[in-house]
Short mmCIF file of C-alpha atoms in Angstrom, two decimals:
data_model
loop_
_atom_site.label_atom_id
_atom_site.label_comp_id
_atom_site.label_asym_id
_atom_site.label_seq_id
_atom_site.Cartn_x
_atom_site.Cartn_y
_atom_site.Cartn_z
CA UNK A 175 0.00 0.00 0.00
CA UNK A 176 2.92 2.34 0.71
CA UNK A 177 4.00 2.24 -2.93
CA UNK A 178 0.55 3.50 -3.95
CA UNK A 179 0.76 6.41 -1.52
CA UNK A 180 4.30 7.11 -2.74
CA UNK A 181 3.16 7.26 -6.38
CA UNK A 182 0.19 9.47 -5.45
CA UNK A 183 2.53 11.82 -3.60
CA UNK A 184 4.98 12.10 -6.50
CA UNK A 185 2.17 12.39 -9.04
CA UNK A 186 0.50 15.30 -7.24
CA UNK A 187 3.70 17.28 -6.84
CA UNK A 188 5.11 16.62 -10.31
CA UNK A 189 1.87 16.99 -12.26
CA UNK A 190 0.90 20.24 -10.51
CA UNK A 191 4.38 21.67 -11.20
CA UNK A 192 4.46 20.75 -14.88
CA UNK A 193 0.80 21.74 -15.33
CA UNK A 194 1.81 25.24 -14.23
CA UNK A 195 4.44 25.41 -16.97
CA UNK A 196 1.99 24.02 -19.52
CA UNK A 197 -0.84 26.41 -18.66
CA UNK A 198 1.42 29.48 -18.75
CA UNK A 199 3.07 28.38 -22.01
CA UNK A 200 -0.29 27.85 -23.71
CA UNK A 201 -1.55 31.17 -22.32
CA UNK A 202 1.25 32.95 -24.19
CA UNK A 203 0.87 30.85 -27.33
CA UNK A 204 3.97 28.68 -26.98
CA UNK A 205 3.64 25.41 -28.88
CA UNK A 206 4.00 22.45 -26.50
CA UNK A 207 5.03 19.13 -28.05
CA UNK A 208 4.56 16.91 -25.00
CA UNK A 209 3.40 16.97 -21.38
CA UNK A 210 5.03 14.01 -19.59
CA UNK A 211 4.78 12.51 -16.14
CA UNK A 212 7.89 10.48 -15.34
CA UNK A 213 11.06 9.91 -17.31
CA UNK A 214 12.45 7.16 -19.54
CA UNK A 215 10.54 4.67 -21.76
CA UNK A 216 7.01 5.52 -22.82
CA UNK A 217 4.17 3.57 -21.18
CA UNK A 218 1.09 5.48 -22.33
CA UNK A 219 0.47 8.44 -24.60
CA UNK A 220 -2.62 10.30 -25.79
CA UNK A 221 -2.66 12.92 -28.52
CA UNK A 222 -4.41 16.14 -27.57
CA UNK A 223 -5.33 18.96 -29.94
CA UNK A 224 -1.63 19.65 -30.45
CA UNK A 225 0.13 18.36 -27.30
CA UNK A 226 0.89 14.73 -26.52
CA UNK A 227 0.14 13.67 -22.92
CA UNK A 228 2.46 10.90 -21.73
CA UNK A 229 3.19 8.60 -18.81
CA UNK A 230 6.74 7.29 -18.71
CA UNK A 231 8.30 4.37 -16.86
CA UNK A 232 10.27 6.11 -14.09
CA UNK A 233 7.82 8.04 -11.87
CA UNK A 234 10.37 10.60 -10.70
CA UNK A 235 10.26 13.89 -12.54
CA UNK A 236 8.36 15.11 -15.55
CA UNK A 237 8.60 17.73 -18.24
CA UNK A 238 6.87 19.94 -20.79
CA UNK A 239 8.61 19.96 -24.19
CA UNK A 240 8.17 23.41 -25.72
CA UNK A 241 9.04 24.69 -29.16
CA UNK A 242 12.11 26.89 -28.92
CA UNK A 243 13.83 24.69 -26.33
CA UNK A 244 16.72 22.64 -27.70
CA UNK A 245 15.56 19.38 -26.13
CA UNK A 246 11.98 19.86 -27.31
CA UNK A 247 12.96 20.68 -30.89
CA UNK A 248 15.39 17.75 -31.02
CA UNK A 249 12.72 15.27 -29.91
CA UNK A 250 10.19 16.45 -32.53
CA UNK A 251 12.20 17.49 -35.62
CA UNK A 252 9.33 16.71 -38.01
CA UNK A 253 6.91 19.26 -36.52
CA UNK A 254 7.09 22.73 -38.05
CA UNK A 255 6.27 25.50 -35.60
CA UNK A 256 5.81 29.19 -36.56
CA UNK A 257 8.54 31.44 -35.13
CA UNK A 258 6.04 33.44 -33.08
CA UNK A 259 5.03 30.27 -31.22
CA UNK A 260 8.57 29.38 -30.13
CA UNK A 261 9.60 30.08 -26.53
CA UNK A 262 12.91 31.61 -27.54
CA UNK A 263 11.10 34.35 -29.49
CA UNK A 264 8.74 35.37 -26.68
CA UNK A 265 9.30 38.56 -24.61
CA UNK A 266 11.59 38.01 -21.61
CA UNK A 267 8.82 38.66 -19.10
CA UNK A 268 6.62 35.98 -20.64
CA UNK A 269 9.52 33.50 -20.47
CA UNK A 270 9.98 34.26 -16.77
CA UNK A 271 6.26 33.80 -16.02
CA UNK A 272 6.35 30.44 -17.81
CA UNK A 273 9.46 29.37 -15.89
CA UNK A 274 8.05 30.41 -12.52
CA UNK A 275 4.57 28.97 -13.13
CA UNK A 276 5.66 25.53 -11.93
CA UNK A 277 6.96 26.64 -8.52
CA UNK A 278 3.95 28.95 -8.16
CA UNK A 279 1.66 25.92 -8.49
CA UNK A 280 3.77 24.02 -5.94
CA UNK A 281 3.38 26.89 -3.49
CA UNK A 282 -0.37 27.12 -4.11
CA UNK A 283 -0.78 23.36 -3.57
CA UNK A 284 1.16 23.55 -0.30
CA UNK A 285 -0.80 26.60 0.88
CA UNK A 286 -4.17 24.99 0.16
CA UNK A 287 -3.27 21.74 1.91
CA UNK A 288 -1.75 23.43 4.97
CA UNK A 289 -4.75 25.75 5.29
CA UNK A 290 -7.40 23.04 4.93
CA UNK A 291 -5.65 20.63 7.31
CA UNK A 292 -5.33 23.40 9.91
CA UNK A 293 -9.03 24.20 9.38
CA UNK A 294 -9.95 20.54 9.91
CA UNK A 295 -8.01 20.53 13.18
CA UNK A 296 -9.86 23.60 14.45
CA UNK A 297 -6.78 25.16 16.01
CA UNK A 298 -3.25 26.30 15.26
CA UNK A 299 -0.37 26.28 17.73
CA UNK A 300 1.69 29.38 17.01
CA UNK A 301 5.45 28.72 17.09
CA UNK A 302 6.94 29.45 20.50
CA UNK A 303 9.66 32.05 20.89
CA UNK A 304 13.25 30.89 21.33
CA UNK A 305 13.08 30.99 25.12
CA UNK A 306 14.27 28.43 27.67
CA UNK A 307 11.22 27.23 29.60
CA UNK A 308 12.86 24.36 31.47
CA UNK A 309 16.41 23.06 32.00
CA UNK A 310 16.74 19.28 32.32
CA UNK A 311 18.43 18.24 35.54
CA UNK A 312 21.93 16.84 35.03
CA UNK A 313 22.01 17.91 31.39
CA UNK A 314 24.81 19.72 29.53
CA UNK A 315 22.58 22.83 29.59
CA UNK A 316 22.41 22.80 33.39
CA UNK A 317 26.15 22.24 33.65
CA UNK A 318 26.78 25.12 31.20
CA UNK A 319 24.61 27.54 33.19
CA UNK A 320 21.34 27.90 31.28
CA UNK A 321 18.38 29.14 33.33
CA UNK A 322 14.61 29.19 32.70
CA UNK A 323 13.63 32.47 31.07
CA UNK A 324 16.83 32.84 29.04
CA UNK A 325 16.05 34.37 25.63
CA UNK A 326 18.18 32.76 22.92
CA UNK A 327 19.49 35.53 20.68
CA UNK A 328 22.10 33.69 18.59
CA UNK A 329 23.72 30.26 18.18
CA UNK A 330 27.12 29.77 16.54
CA UNK A 331 28.76 26.47 15.56
CA UNK A 332 32.50 25.72 15.43
CA UNK A 333 32.48 26.04 11.62
CA UNK A 334 31.34 29.66 11.91
CA UNK A 335 27.75 29.12 10.79
CA UNK A 336 25.15 30.79 12.98
CA UNK A 337 21.46 31.48 13.36
CA UNK A 338 19.40 34.20 15.00
CA UNK A 339 16.33 32.13 15.90
CA UNK A 340 12.92 33.74 15.69
CA UNK A 341 11.24 30.63 17.08
CA UNK A 342 12.22 27.61 19.16
CA UNK A 343 11.80 25.48 16.01
CA UNK A 344 14.47 27.56 14.23
CA UNK A 345 16.87 26.71 17.03
CA UNK A 346 16.04 23.00 16.97
CA UNK A 347 16.47 22.77 13.21
CA UNK A 348 19.84 24.54 13.30
CA UNK A 349 21.23 22.26 16.02
CA UNK A 350 19.67 18.96 14.87
CA UNK A 351 22.27 16.18 14.61
CA UNK A 352 25.12 18.46 15.74
CA UNK A 353 27.48 17.01 18.37
CA UNK A 354 30.19 19.64 18.79
CA UNK A 355 30.41 22.75 20.96
CA UNK A 356 27.99 25.59 20.26
CA UNK A 357 28.11 29.16 21.51
CA UNK A 358 24.78 30.54 22.71
CA UNK A 359 24.17 34.24 23.22
CA UNK A 360 21.26 34.55 25.64
CA UNK A 361 19.54 37.56 27.14
CA UNK A 362 19.01 37.35 30.90
CA UNK A 363 17.66 40.24 32.96
CA UNK A 364 18.42 42.67 30.15
CA UNK A 365 22.04 41.53 29.75
CA UNK A 366 23.56 39.34 27.03
CA UNK A 367 25.52 36.32 28.25
CA UNK A 368 27.71 33.90 26.30
CA UNK A 369 27.25 30.21 27.12
CA UNK A 370 29.29 27.40 25.59
CA UNK A 371 27.73 23.95 25.57
CA UNK A 372 28.40 20.58 23.92
CA UNK A 373 25.40 18.29 23.23
CA UNK A 374 25.29 14.81 24.76
CA UNK A 375 23.77 11.75 23.10
CA UNK A 376 20.40 10.80 24.55
CA UNK A 377 19.69 7.09 23.98
CA UNK A 378 15.96 7.45 24.58
CA UNK A 379 15.59 10.28 22.05
CA UNK A 380 18.31 8.81 19.78
CA UNK A 381 19.70 12.32 19.28
CA UNK A 382 22.31 14.75 20.55
CA UNK A 383 20.64 17.15 23.01
CA UNK A 384 21.77 19.90 25.37
CA UNK A 385 18.77 19.53 27.67
CA UNK A 386 16.55 22.57 27.39
CA UNK A 387 12.79 22.64 26.83
CA UNK A 388 10.93 25.42 25.04
CA UNK A 389 7.57 26.90 25.98
CA UNK A 390 4.31 25.67 24.48
CA UNK A 391 2.97 27.77 21.62
CA UNK A 392 -0.32 29.61 22.04
CA UNK A 393 -3.20 27.76 20.37
CA UNK A 394 -5.40 29.94 18.15
CA UNK A 395 -8.96 29.08 17.14
CA UNK A 396 -9.30 28.51 13.42
CA UNK A 397 -12.23 28.99 11.05
CA UNK A 398 -12.57 28.86 7.28
CA UNK A 399 -11.67 32.53 6.93
CA UNK A 400 -8.49 32.71 9.00
CA UNK A 401 -7.17 29.21 8.16
CA UNK A 402 -5.61 30.66 4.99
CA UNK A 403 -3.55 33.07 7.08
CA UNK A 404 -2.34 30.27 9.36
CA UNK A 405 -1.57 28.20 6.28
CA UNK A 406 0.82 30.95 5.20
CA UNK A 407 2.33 31.04 8.70
CA UNK A 408 2.98 27.28 8.53
CA UNK A 409 4.55 27.68 5.09
CA UNK A 410 6.84 30.38 6.45
CA UNK A 411 7.98 28.13 9.32
CA UNK A 412 8.84 25.23 7.01
CA UNK A 413 10.47 27.53 4.43
CA UNK A 414 12.79 28.95 7.12
CA UNK A 415 13.73 25.41 8.15
CA UNK A 416 14.56 24.55 4.54
CA UNK A 417 16.66 27.69 4.05
CA UNK A 418 18.54 26.85 7.26
CA UNK A 419 19.25 23.37 5.90
CA UNK A 420 20.41 24.72 2.53
CA UNK A 421 22.66 27.27 4.22
CA UNK A 422 24.11 24.50 6.38
CA UNK A 423 25.03 22.48 3.27
CA UNK A 424 27.36 25.26 2.13
CA UNK A 425 29.14 24.95 5.49
CA UNK A 426 29.34 21.17 5.13
CA UNK A 427 26.83 20.52 7.89
CA UNK A 428 23.33 19.09 7.87
CA UNK A 429 24.01 16.53 5.12
CA UNK A 430 22.68 13.77 7.34
CA UNK A 431 19.31 15.58 7.48
CA UNK A 432 18.83 15.54 3.69
CA UNK A 433 16.85 12.69 2.14
CA UNK A 434 16.34 11.34 -1.37
CA UNK A 435 13.72 9.00 -2.85
CA UNK A 436 14.42 6.24 -0.31
CA UNK A 437 13.98 8.63 2.61
CA UNK A 438 10.81 10.07 1.08
CA UNK A 439 9.44 6.55 0.64
CA UNK A 440 10.08 5.83 4.32
CA UNK A 441 8.45 9.12 5.31
CA UNK A 442 5.45 8.24 3.12
CA UNK A 443 4.99 4.96 4.99
CA UNK A 444 5.17 6.73 8.36
CA UNK A 445 2.85 9.63 7.51
CA UNK A 446 0.33 7.42 5.71
CA UNK A 447 0.06 5.21 8.80
CA UNK A 448 -0.91 8.29 10.84
CA UNK A 449 -3.94 9.05 8.67
CA UNK A 450 -5.05 11.07 5.65
CA UNK A 451 -4.37 14.49 7.18
CA UNK A 452 -0.79 13.53 8.09
CA UNK A 453 -0.18 12.16 4.59
CA UNK A 454 -1.49 15.37 3.00
CA UNK A 455 0.82 17.40 5.27
CA UNK A 456 3.74 15.42 3.84
CA UNK A 457 2.51 16.22 0.32
CA UNK A 458 2.36 19.92 1.25
CA UNK A 459 5.83 19.93 2.80
CA UNK A 460 7.41 18.21 -0.20
CA UNK A 461 5.55 20.45 -2.65
CA UNK A 462 6.91 23.50 -0.83
CA UNK A 463 10.40 21.98 -0.78
CA UNK A 464 10.27 21.22 -4.51
CA UNK A 465 9.15 24.78 -5.24
CA UNK A 466 11.93 26.35 -3.17
CA UNK A 467 14.57 23.94 -4.52
CA UNK A 468 13.59 24.82 -8.09
CA UNK A 469 14.25 28.49 -7.33
CA UNK A 470 17.96 27.84 -6.74
CA UNK A 471 20.03 29.68 -9.40
CA UNK A 472 21.28 26.54 -11.15
CA UNK A 473 20.92 26.47 -14.97
CA UNK A 474 19.03 23.15 -14.96
CA UNK A 475 16.44 24.51 -12.51
CA UNK A 476 13.73 27.13 -13.01
CA UNK A 477 15.61 29.66 -10.88
CA UNK A 478 18.74 29.33 -13.02
CA UNK A 479 16.73 29.77 -16.22
CA UNK A 480 15.20 32.96 -14.79
CA UNK A 481 18.70 34.29 -14.01
CA UNK A 482 19.88 33.52 -17.55
CA UNK A 483 16.77 35.12 -19.08
CA UNK A 484 17.23 38.29 -17.00
CA UNK A 485 20.91 38.47 -17.95
CA UNK A 486 20.03 38.13 -21.64
CA UNK A 487 17.33 40.79 -21.32
CA UNK A 488 19.75 43.23 -19.67
CA UNK A 489 22.65 42.63 -22.08
CA UNK A 490 20.41 42.18 -25.16
CA UNK A 491 22.57 39.16 -26.06
CA UNK A 492 21.78 35.45 -26.09
CA UNK A 493 24.07 33.33 -23.92
CA UNK A 494 26.38 31.25 -26.10
CA UNK A 495 24.70 27.88 -26.64
CA UNK A 496 27.90 25.93 -26.02
CA UNK A 497 28.48 27.78 -22.75
CA UNK A 498 24.88 27.12 -21.73
CA UNK A 499 25.24 23.38 -22.48
CA UNK A 500 28.49 23.20 -20.51
CA UNK A 501 26.90 24.92 -17.51
CA UNK A 502 23.86 22.68 -17.64
CA UNK A 503 26.00 19.56 -18.01
CA UNK A 504 28.11 20.54 -15.01
CA UNK A 505 24.99 21.20 -12.94
CA UNK A 506 23.52 17.84 -13.89
CA UNK A 507 26.72 16.13 -12.74
CA UNK A 508 26.52 17.96 -9.40
CA UNK A 509 22.80 17.19 -8.93
CA UNK A 510 23.17 13.53 -9.88
CA UNK A 511 26.15 13.21 -7.54
CA UNK A 512 24.14 14.84 -4.76
CA UNK A 513 21.19 12.53 -5.42
CA UNK A 514 23.46 9.47 -5.27
CA UNK A 515 24.92 10.73 -1.99
CA UNK A 516 21.56 11.30 -0.28
CA UNK A 517 20.30 7.93 -1.56
CA UNK A 518 23.35 6.21 -0.09
CA UNK A 519 22.79 8.20 3.10
CA UNK A 520 19.18 6.95 3.29
CA UNK A 521 20.25 3.32 2.67
CA UNK A 522 22.98 3.60 5.31
CA UNK A 523 20.37 4.74 7.85
CA UNK A 524 18.31 1.62 7.05
CA UNK A 525 21.24 -0.68 7.78
CA UNK A 526 22.13 1.33 10.89
CA UNK A 527 18.74 0.38 12.34
#
């Protein structure tokens, strides 16, 4: 049953993303050769008025082949398309809207799911401030000198990375899996104090902890009108966590917290077992993650294509095709290498248990 949930999850996120590209492209008159879910060998295909709708063997990824893109034109050399219907000949602002339509749909999907799940729950626990509510007896935090009421202003790791937490969740995400000394700047009675503390492994929690407990967040009543606001709040919380993770990768930390298809499959099994609402929350989180990831300025991603389009619009020159292919090839090597790493990381965790 898990495999069915897994395919539903991937289908929702991929189809909604590519449907955004397709709808925007057709809105501006770009000829679309094919709308595909999955990659690799063809399983099923139906011819629309002008676009072919396909399902391919590997249910990871998808694409919209548009006239004016090198890969699209190469796949369908026998179809003649008027110049005005080719993506490359469209105004720069239309290109950018088409490129960003996919991530926009991912964000909208996440927002709708978060909002409706929060509405179904009838309440929303606002994220607690980064304040120490309790100090665990005998913990590293007690030994280091933390006290209830301390306001956490900043945390710095030994590699120089730091965070100024707005919420207790920000602090937890930044320190998750870290086992070396951290420097905390806390405010106590109007004065800022520096506290150095090294986490200790907790066998019951199976994690490195310093031994502080945050306050409970205030629970707000939710109705159909304000649930959309709280849906945005939840999106903001998760987006900040993702940005913290991405920033940590550049410092070489947080790699153990990143998952690939194997990890997502495991998460699907766990969330699905908790009920429909929990499963839909996973869909929303992954949809938001996919949207944010696609905004990274890498040439093979939507964000990178936007950067290239803006650069071409400013300079009034097309980027050399050979240079573009080299950049895209290099990015694919990096992304494939990263995917192999996180997949190996997920498999290693399975054997570790």
